Tab-separated table of C-alpha atoms in Angstrom:
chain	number	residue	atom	x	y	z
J	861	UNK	CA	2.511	-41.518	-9.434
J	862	UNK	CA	3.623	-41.314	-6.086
J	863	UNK	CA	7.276	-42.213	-5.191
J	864	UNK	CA	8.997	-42.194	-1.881
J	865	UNK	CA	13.069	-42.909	-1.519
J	866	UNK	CA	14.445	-44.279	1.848
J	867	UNK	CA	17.870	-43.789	2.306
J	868	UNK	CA	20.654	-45.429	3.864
J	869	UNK	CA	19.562	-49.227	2.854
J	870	UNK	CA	21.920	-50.903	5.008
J	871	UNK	CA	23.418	-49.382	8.066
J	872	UNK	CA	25.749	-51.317	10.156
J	873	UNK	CA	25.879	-49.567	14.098
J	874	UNK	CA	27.763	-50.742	17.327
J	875	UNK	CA	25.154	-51.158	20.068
J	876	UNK	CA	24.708	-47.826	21.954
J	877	UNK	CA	25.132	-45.846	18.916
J	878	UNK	CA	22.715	-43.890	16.936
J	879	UNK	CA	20.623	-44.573	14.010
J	880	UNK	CA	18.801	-42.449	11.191
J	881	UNK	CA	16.521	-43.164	8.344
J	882	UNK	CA	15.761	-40.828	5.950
J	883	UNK	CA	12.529	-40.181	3.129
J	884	UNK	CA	12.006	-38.395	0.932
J	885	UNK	CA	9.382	-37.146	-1.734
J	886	UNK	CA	8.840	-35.239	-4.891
J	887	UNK	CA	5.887	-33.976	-3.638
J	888	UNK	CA	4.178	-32.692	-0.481
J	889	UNK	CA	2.286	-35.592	1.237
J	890	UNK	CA	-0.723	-35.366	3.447
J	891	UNK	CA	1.121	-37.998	6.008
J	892	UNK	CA	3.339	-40.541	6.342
J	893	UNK	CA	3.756	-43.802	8.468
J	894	UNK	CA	6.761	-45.778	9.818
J	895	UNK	CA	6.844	-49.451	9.570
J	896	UNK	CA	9.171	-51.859	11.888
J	897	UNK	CA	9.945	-55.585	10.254
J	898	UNK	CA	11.977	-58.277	11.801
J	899	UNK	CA	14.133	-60.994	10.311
J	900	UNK	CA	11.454	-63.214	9.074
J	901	UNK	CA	8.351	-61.081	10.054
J	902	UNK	CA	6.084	-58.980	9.019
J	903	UNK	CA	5.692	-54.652	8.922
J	904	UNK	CA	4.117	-53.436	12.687
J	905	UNK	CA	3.113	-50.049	12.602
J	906	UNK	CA	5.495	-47.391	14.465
J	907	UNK	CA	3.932	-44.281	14.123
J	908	UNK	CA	1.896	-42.217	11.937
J	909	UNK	CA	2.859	-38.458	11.146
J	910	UNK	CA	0.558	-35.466	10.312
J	911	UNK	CA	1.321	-32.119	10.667
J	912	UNK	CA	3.885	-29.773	8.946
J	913	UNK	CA	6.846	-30.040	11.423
J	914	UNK	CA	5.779	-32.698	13.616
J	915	UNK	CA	8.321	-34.390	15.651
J	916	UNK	CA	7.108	-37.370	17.715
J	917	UNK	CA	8.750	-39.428	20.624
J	918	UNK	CA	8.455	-43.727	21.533
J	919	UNK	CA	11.102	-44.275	23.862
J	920	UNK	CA	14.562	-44.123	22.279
J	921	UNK	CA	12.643	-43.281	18.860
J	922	UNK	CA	11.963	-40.142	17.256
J	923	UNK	CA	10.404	-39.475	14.558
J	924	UNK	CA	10.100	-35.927	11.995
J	925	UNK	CA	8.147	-34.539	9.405
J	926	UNK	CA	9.917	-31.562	7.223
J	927	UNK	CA	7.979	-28.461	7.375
J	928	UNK	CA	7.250	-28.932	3.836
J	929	UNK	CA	6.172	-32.179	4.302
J	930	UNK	CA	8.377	-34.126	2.090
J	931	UNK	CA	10.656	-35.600	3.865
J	932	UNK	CA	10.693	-37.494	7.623
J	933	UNK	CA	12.903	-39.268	9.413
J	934	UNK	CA	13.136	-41.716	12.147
J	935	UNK	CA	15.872	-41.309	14.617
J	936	UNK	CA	16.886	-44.289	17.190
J	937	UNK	CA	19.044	-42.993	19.842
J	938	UNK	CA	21.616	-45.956	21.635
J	939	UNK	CA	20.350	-49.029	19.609
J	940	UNK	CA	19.901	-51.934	21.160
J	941	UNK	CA	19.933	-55.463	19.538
J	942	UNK	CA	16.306	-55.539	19.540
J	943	UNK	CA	16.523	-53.000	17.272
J	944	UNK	CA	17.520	-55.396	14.380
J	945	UNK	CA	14.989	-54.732	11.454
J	946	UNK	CA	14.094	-53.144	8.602
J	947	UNK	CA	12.317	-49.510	8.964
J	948	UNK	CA	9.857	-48.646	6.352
J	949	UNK	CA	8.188	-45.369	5.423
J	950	UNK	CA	4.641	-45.880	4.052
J	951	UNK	CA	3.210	-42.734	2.261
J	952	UNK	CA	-0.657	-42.773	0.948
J	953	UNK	CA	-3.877	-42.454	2.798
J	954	UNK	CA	-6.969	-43.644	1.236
J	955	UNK	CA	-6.160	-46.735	-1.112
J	956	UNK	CA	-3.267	-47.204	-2.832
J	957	UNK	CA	-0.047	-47.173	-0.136
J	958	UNK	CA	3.588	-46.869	-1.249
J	959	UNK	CA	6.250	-48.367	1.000
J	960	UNK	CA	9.762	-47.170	0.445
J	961	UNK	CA	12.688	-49.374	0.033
J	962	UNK	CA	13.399	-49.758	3.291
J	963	UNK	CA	16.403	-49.890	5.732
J	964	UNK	CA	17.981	-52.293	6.984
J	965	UNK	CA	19.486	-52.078	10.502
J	966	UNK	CA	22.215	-54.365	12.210
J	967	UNK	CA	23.323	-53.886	15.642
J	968	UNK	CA	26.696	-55.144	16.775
J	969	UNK	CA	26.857	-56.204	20.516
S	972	UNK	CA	-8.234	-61.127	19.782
S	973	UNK	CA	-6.973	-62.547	16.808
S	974	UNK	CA	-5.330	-60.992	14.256
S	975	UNK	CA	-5.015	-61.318	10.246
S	976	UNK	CA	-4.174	-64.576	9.218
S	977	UNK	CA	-3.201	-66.012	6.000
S	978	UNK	CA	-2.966	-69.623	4.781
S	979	UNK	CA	-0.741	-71.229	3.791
S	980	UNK	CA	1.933	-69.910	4.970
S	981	UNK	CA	4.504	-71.077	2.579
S	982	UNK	CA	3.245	-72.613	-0.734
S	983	UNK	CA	5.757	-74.401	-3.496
S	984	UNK	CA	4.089	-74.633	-6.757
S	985	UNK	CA	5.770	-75.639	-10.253
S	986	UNK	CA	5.685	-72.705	-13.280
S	987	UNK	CA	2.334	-73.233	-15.000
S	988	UNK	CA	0.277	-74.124	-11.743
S	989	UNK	CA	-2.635	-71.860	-10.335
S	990	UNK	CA	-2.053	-71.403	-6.555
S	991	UNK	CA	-5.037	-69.399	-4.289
S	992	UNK	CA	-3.988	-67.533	-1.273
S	993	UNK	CA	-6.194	-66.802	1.469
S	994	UNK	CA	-6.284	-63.784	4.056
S	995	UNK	CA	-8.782	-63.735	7.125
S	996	UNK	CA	-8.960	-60.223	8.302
S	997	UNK	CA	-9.371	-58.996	11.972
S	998	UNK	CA	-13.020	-59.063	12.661
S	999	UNK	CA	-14.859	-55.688	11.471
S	1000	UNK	CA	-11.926	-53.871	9.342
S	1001	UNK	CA	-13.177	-52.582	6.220
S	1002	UNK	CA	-9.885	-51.757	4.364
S	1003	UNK	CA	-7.980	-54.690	3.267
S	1004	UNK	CA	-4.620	-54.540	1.247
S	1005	UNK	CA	-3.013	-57.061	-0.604
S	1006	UNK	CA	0.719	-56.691	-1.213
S	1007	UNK	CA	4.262	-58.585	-2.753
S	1008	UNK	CA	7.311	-58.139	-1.147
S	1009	UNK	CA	10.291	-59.939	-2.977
S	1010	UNK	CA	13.065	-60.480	-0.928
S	1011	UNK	CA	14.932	-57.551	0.711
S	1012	UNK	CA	12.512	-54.842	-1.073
S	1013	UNK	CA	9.418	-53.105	0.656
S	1014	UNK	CA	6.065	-54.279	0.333
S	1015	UNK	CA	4.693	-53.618	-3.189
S	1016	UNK	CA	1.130	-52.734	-3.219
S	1017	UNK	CA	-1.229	-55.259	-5.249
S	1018	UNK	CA	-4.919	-54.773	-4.480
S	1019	UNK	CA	-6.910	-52.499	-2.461
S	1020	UNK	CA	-10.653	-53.340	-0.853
S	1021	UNK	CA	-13.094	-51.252	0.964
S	1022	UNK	CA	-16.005	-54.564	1.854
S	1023	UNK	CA	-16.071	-56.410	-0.884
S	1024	UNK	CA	-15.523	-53.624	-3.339
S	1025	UNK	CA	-12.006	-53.589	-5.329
S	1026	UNK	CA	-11.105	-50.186	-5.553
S	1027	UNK	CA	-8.019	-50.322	-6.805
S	1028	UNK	CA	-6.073	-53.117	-8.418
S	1029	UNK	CA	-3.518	-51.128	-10.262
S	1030	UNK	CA	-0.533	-53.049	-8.480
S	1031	UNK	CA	-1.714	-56.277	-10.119
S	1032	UNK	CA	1.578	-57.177	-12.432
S	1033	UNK	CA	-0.413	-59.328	-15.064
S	1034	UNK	CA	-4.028	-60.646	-15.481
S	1035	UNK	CA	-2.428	-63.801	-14.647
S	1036	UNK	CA	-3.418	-61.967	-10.773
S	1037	UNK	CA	-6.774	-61.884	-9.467
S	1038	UNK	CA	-7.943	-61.149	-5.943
S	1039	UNK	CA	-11.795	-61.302	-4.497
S	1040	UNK	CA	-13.392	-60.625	-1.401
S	1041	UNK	CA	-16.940	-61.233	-2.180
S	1042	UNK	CA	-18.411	-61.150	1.395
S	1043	UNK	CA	-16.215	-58.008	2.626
S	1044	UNK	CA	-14.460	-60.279	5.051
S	1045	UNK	CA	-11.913	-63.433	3.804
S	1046	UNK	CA	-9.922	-62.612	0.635
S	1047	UNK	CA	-8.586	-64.478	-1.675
S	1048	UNK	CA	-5.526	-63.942	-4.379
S	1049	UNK	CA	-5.054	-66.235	-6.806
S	1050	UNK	CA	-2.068	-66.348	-9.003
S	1051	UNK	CA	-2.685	-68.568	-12.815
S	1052	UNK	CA	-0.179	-70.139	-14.458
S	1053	UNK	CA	2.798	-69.325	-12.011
S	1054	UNK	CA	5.894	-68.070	-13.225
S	1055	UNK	CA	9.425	-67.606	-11.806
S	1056	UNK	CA	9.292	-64.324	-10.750
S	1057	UNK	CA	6.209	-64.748	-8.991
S	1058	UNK	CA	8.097	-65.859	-6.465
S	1059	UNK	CA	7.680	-63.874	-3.283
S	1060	UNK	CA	6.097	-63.179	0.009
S	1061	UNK	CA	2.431	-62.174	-0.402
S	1062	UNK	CA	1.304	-59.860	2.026
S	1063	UNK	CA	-2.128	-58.918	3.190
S	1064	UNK	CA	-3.268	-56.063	5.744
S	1065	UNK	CA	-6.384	-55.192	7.043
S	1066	UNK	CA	-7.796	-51.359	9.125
S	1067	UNK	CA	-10.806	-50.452	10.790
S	1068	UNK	CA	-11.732	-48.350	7.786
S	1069	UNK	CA	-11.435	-46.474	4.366
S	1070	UNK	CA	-9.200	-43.521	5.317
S	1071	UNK	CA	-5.907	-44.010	6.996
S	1072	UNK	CA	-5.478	-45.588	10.346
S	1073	UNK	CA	-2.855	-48.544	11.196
S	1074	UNK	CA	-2.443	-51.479	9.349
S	1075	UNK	CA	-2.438	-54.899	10.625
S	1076	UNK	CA	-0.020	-57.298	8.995
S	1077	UNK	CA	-0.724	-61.016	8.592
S	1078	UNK	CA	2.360	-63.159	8.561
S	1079	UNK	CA	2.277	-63.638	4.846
S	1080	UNK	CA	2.687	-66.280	2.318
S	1081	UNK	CA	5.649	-67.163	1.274
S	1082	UNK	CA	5.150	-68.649	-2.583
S	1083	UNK	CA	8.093	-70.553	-4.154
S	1084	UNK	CA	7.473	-71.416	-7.860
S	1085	UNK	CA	10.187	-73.706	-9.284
């Protein structure tokens, strides 16, 4: 079936610098979703991407789909402490979803 | 409005008891998504509805799992004859309709089975 790796699973930043998650997949998806979860909370939807290519903006975040469309990122430019989370990437459309691992972000003030 | 709730929110049951989990979607969504997330992993798909319909229930672990919905609104997972490694926080989502739009998150259940 369907697999999707997220890679780093921890990363440790000072505040102000930058922050990247990366996914990737054996095979070309039709789209892929980003997922924000705080200590003790549950996944809020981010973003979801479409198109071959895409690159979408939300403030400091930006998020990519590869051209091929198996792989996207989500890039957070100058973290802030309310950045603190875990970032998931959710592949799957109708039905069955597949979350990847997950990582998790700490911010250092 | 409100959103998806779930009750309890944190259960404690002893290995061999039956526990039932309930999840009231938002108001109207079709889709609703039953999940485990053990602790520091992603969500783990379980169960999948569209109305009352289970249309996929592949991410079940045992048939000690079974999850209804028999109205197409509240859902229910219930868990027989817990075990240790049933331990975890039980996640259910709920969207507007069968193909993809955003999820909405209840706060889970967290399940402790001693």
């Amino acid at each position: 079936g369907q697999q999707v790796m997220q890679i780093p699973q921890y990363q440790h930043v000072q505040e102000g610098e930058d922050f990247t998650t990366y996914c990737n997949s054996s095979t070309t998806l039709s789209n892929i979703q980003w997922y924000k979860q705080r200590p003790g909370g549950h996944p809020v939807f981010l973003i979801q991407l479409v198109k071959s290519g895409e690159v979408k903006k939300q403030k400091r975040l930006t998020f990519q789909f590869g051209e091929a469309k198996k792989n996207s990122s989500l890039h957070i430019t100058a973290t802030q402490t309310t950045d603190v989370g875990t970032y998931f990437c959710e592949i799957g459309n109708t039905g069955k979803l597949i979350f990847g691992q997950g990582t998790t972000l700490q911010v250092k003030p | 409005g409100a959103g998806v709730s779930q009750s309890p929110r944190y259960k404690v049951a002893k290995r061999g008891q039956d526990v039932a989990l309930r999840c009231d979607p938002i108001s109207g969504h079709v889709s609703l998504f039953w999940y485990q997330q053990a602790l520091g992993q992603g969500p783990e798909f379980l169960t999948y509805f569209q109305n009352e319909a289970q249309l996929d229930k592949s991410g079940l672990p045992s048939d000690r799992f079974f999850a209804e919905r028999p109205e197409g609104s509240v859902s229910t997972l219930k868990i027989q004859r817990t075990q240790q490694e049933d331990s975890a926080v039980y996640l259910c989502a709920s969207r507007t309709g069968a193909s993809y739009n955003e999820q909405f998150f209840g706060p889970g259940t967290r399940l402790t089975v001693l």
